[in-house]
GROMACS .gro file of C-alpha atoms in nm:
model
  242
    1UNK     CA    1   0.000   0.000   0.000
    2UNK     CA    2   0.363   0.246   0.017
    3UNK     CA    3   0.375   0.228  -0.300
    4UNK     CA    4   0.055   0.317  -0.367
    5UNK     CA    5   0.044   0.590  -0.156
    6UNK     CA    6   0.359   0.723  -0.299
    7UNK     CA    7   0.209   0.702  -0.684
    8UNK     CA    8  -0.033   0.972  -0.529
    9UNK     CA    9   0.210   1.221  -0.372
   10UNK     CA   10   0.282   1.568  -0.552
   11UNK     CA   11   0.548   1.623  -0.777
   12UNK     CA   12   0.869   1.696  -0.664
   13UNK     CA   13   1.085   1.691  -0.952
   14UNK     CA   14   1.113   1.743  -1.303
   15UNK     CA   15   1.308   1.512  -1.594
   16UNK     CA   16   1.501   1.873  -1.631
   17UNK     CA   17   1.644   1.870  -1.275
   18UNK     CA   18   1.788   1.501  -1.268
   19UNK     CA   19   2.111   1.476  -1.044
   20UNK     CA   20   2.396   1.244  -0.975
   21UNK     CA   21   2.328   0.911  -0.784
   22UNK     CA   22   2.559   0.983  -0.521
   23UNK     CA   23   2.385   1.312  -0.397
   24UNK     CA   24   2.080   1.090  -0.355
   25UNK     CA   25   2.335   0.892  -0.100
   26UNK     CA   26   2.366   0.957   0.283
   27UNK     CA   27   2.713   1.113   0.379
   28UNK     CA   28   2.831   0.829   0.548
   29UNK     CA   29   2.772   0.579   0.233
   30UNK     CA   30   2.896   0.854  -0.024
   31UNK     CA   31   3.230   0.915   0.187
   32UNK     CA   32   3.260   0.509   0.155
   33UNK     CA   33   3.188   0.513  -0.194
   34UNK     CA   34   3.483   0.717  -0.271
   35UNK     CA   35   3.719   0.563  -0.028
   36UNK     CA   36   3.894   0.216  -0.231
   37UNK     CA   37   4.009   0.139   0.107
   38UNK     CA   38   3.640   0.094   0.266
   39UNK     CA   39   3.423  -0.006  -0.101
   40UNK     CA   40   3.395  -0.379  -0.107
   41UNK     CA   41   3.363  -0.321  -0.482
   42UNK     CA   42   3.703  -0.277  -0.510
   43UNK     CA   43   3.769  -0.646  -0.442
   44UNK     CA   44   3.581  -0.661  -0.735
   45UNK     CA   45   3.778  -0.425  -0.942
   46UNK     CA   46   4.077  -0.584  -0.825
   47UNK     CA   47   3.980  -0.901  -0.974
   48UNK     CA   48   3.867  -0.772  -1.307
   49UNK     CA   49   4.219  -0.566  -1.383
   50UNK     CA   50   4.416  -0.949  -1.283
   51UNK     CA   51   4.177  -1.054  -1.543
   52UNK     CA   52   4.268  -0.829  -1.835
   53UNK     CA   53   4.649  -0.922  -1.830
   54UNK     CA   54   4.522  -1.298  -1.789
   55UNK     CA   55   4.512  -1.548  -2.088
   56UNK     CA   56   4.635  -1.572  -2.471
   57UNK     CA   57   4.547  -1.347  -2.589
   58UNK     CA   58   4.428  -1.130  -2.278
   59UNK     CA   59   4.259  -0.765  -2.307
   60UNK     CA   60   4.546  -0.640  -2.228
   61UNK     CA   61   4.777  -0.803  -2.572
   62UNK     CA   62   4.501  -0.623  -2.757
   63UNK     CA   63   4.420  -0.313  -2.557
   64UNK     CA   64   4.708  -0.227  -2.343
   65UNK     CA   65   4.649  -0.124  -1.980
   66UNK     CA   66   4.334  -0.136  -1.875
   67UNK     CA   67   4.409   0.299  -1.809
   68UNK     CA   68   4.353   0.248  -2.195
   69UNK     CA   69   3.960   0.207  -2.131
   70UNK     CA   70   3.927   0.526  -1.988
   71UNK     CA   71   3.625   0.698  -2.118
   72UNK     CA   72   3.504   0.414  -2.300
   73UNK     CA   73   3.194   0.325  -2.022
   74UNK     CA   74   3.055   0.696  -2.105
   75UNK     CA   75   2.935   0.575  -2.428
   76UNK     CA   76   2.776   0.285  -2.337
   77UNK     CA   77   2.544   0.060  -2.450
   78UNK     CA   78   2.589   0.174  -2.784
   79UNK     CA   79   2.479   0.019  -3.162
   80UNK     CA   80   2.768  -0.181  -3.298
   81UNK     CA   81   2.815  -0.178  -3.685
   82UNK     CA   82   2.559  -0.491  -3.717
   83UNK     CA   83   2.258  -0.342  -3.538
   84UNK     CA   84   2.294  -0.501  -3.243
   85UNK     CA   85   2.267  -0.252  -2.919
   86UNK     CA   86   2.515  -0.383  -2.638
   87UNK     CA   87   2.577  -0.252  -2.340
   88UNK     CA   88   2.943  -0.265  -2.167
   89UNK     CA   89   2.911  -0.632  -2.008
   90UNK     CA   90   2.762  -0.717  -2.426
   91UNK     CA   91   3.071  -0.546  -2.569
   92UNK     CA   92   3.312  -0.755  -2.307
   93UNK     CA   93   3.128  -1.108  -2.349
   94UNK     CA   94   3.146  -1.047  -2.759
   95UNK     CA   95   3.521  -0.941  -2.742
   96UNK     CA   96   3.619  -1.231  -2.535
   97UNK     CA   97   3.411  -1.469  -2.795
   98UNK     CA   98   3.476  -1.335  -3.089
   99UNK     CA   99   3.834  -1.214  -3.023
  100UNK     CA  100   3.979  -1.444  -2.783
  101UNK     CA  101   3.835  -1.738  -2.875
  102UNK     CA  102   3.712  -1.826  -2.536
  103UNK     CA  103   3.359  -1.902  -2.367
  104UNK     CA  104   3.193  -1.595  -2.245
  105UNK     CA  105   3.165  -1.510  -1.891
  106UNK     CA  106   2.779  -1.568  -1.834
  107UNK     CA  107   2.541  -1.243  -1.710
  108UNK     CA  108   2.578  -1.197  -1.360
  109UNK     CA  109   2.873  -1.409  -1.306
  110UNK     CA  110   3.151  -1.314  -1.016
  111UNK     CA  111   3.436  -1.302  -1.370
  112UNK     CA  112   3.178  -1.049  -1.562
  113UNK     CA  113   3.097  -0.828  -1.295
  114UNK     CA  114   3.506  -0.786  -1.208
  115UNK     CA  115   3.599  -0.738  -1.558
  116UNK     CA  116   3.275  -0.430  -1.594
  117UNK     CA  117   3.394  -0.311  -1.278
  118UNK     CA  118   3.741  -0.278  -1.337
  119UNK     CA  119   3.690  -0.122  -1.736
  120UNK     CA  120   3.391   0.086  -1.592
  121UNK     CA  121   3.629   0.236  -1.310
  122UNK     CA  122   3.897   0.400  -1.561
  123UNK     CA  123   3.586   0.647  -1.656
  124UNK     CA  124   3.503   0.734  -1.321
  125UNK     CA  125   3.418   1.056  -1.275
  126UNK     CA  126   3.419   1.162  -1.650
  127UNK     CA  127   3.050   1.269  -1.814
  128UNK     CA  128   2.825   1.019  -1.969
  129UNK     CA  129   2.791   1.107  -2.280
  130UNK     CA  130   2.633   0.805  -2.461
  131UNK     CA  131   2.499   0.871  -2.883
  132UNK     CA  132   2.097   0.866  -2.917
  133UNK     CA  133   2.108   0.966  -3.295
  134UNK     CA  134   2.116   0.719  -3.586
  135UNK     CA  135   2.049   0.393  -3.585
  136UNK     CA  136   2.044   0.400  -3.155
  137UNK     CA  137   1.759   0.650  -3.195
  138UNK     CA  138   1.499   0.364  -3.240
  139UNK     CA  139   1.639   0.194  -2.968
  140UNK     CA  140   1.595   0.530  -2.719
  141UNK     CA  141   1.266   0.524  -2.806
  142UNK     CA  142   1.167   0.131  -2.712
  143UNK     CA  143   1.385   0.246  -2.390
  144UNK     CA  144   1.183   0.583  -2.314
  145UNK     CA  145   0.846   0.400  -2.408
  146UNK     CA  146   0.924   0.197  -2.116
  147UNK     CA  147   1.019   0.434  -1.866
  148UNK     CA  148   0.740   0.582  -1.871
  149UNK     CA  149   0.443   0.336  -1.941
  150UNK     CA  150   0.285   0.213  -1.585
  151UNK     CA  151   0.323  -0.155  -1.516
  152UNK     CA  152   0.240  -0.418  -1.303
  153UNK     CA  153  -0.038  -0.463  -1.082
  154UNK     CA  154   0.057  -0.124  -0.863
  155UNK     CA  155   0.024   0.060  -1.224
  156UNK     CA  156   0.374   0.241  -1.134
  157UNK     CA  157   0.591   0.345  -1.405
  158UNK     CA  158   0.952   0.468  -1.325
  159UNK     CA  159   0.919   0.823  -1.380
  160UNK     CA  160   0.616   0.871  -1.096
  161UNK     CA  161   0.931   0.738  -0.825
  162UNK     CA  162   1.261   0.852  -0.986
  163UNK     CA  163   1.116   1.238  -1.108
  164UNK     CA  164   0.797   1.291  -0.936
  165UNK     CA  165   0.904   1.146  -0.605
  166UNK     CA  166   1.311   1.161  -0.634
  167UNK     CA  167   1.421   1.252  -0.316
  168UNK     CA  168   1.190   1.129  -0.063
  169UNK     CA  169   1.211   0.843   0.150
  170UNK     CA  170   1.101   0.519   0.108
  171UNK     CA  171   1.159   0.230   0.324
  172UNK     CA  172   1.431   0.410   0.463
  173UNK     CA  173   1.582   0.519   0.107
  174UNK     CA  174   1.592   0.836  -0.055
  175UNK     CA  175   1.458   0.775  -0.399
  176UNK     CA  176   1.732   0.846  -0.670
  177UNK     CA  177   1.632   1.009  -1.030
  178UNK     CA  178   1.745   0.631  -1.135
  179UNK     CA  179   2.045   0.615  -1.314
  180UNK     CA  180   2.268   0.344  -1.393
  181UNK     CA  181   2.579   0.536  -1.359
  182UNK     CA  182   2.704   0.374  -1.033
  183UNK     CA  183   2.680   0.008  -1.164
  184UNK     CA  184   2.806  -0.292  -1.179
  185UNK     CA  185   2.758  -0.158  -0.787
  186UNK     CA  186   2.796  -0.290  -0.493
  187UNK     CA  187   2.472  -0.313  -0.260
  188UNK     CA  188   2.475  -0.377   0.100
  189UNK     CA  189   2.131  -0.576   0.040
  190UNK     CA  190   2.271  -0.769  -0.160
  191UNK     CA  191   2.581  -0.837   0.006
  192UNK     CA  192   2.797  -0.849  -0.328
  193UNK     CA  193   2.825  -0.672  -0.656
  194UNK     CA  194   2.532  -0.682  -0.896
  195UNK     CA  195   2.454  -0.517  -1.251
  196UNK     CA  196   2.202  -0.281  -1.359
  197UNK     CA  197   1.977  -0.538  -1.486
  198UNK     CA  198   1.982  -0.764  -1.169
  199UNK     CA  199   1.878  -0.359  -1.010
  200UNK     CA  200   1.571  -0.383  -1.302
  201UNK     CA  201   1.464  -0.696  -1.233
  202UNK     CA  202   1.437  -0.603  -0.839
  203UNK     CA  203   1.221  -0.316  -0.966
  204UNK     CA  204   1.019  -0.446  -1.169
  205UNK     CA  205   0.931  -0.747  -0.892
  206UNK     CA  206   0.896  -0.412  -0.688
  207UNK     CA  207   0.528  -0.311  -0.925
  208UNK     CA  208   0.476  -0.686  -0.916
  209UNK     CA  209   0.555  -0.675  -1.320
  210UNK     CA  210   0.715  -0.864  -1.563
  211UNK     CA  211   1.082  -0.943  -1.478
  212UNK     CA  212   1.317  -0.948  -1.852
  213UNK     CA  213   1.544  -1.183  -1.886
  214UNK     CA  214   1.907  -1.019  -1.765
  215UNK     CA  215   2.065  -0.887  -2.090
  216UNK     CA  216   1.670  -0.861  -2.290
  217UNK     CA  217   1.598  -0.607  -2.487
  218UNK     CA  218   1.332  -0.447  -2.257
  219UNK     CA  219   1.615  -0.356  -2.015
  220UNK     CA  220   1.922  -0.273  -2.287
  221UNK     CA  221   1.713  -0.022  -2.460
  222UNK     CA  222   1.594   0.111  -2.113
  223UNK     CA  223   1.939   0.107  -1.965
  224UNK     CA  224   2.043   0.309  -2.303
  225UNK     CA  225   1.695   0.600  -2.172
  226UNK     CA  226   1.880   0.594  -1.857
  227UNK     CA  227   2.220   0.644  -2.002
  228UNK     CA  228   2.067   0.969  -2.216
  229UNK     CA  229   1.936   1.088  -1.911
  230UNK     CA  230   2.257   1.080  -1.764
  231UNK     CA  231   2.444   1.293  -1.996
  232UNK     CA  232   2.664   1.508  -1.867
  233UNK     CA  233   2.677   1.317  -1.536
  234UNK     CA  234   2.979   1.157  -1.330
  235UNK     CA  235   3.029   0.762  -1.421
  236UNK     CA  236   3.039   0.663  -1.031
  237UNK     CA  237   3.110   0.288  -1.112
  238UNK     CA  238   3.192   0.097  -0.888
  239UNK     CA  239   2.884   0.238  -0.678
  240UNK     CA  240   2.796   0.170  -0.348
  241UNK     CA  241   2.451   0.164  -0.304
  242UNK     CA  242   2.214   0.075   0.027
   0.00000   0.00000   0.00000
């Protein structure tokens, strides 16, 4: 019945005034998010950069340091030259396939999430600043379509939280505007580090609606609306996140 109530209350935002993740954080969490010495992710990230100089041919025979990536997770997902729209765990899993020859990593999987976290981290701090024009235009507009069509039996869609109600409390969180730019993140629920579409699928169980498949379509093209709606806004990834 919270969320019900909370589908009702006033507006208190608009889609102009979006704001970074991590002002949406309490001071004690944010200060942890930006010390490597106290982020669990960073166990995480550690992993993922002893992964890029592992194998043969590793990332790293291709790529150089990892330092290399650094602004690559601002443009992502993105529309690669055959259509399809990837976002950075995508573009990782089809490099290691199709360039190293190996089995991908699986959605979700402890190798995946270190390797995302570790590329992701060399943009931190730099502005998203993903492309929406051309052939990822189409693909914007499956992703805003479903941002803001109401779902599930509460009849919620995202906007009525994360810009009518973005910055209240609920359940002892301060709704965020709902971007993905602190993830793969860390969540002390969770007790681990989990992607942006595991973070979907726990809202969309949320509005009791359909939970996507991780990596679906439903949740690339809205991860790619998030993205947009991001632009000009601090990558935070790792994140830390309650």
């Amino acid at each position: 019945m919270r969320w019900l109530a909370l589908a009702l209350l006033p507006l208190a935002v608009s889609a102009q005034e979006v704001r970074p993740s991590q002002e949406f954080l309490s001071p004690m969490l944010r200060a942890q998010q930006e010390d490597p010495s106290r982020h669990p992710g960073w166990l995480w990230v550690d992993e993922g950069e002893a992964l890029w100089r592992r194998g043969e041919p590793s990332c790293q025979s291709c790529h150089g340091d990892i330092s290399a990536m650094r602004g690559v997770a601002t443009r992502y997902p993105a529309v690669t030259a055959d259509g399809a729209l990837l976002n950075l765990e995508g573009r990782i899993e089809r490099c290691r396939v199709e360039n190293q020859g190996a089995p991908p990593f699986g959605l979700e999987s402890e190798a995946l999430l270190a390797m995302t976290a570790a590329v992701a981290r060399q943009s931190r701090g730099m502005a998203m600043s993903v492309p929406v024009d051309g052939p990822a235009a189409a693909f914007l507009a499956e992703g805003r379509a479903f941002y803001e069509t109401r779902q599930g039996q509460l009849n919620l869609a995202c906007g009525q939280c994360h810009d009518a109600n973005a910055g209240r409390r609920l359940r002892g969180d301060v709704i965020s505007n709902g971007l993905g730019t602190g993830y793969p993140a860390y969540r002390l629920e969770w007790n681990s580090m989990g992607s942006l579409h595991r973070r979907l699928r726990a809202c969309s169980l949320g509005v009791r609606a359909t939970q996507f498949p991780l990596g679906s379509r439903e949740y690339l093209t809205l991860e790619l609306y998030l993205a947009h709606r991001a632009r000009g806004m601090p990558v935070e990834a790792p994140g830390l996140r309650r």
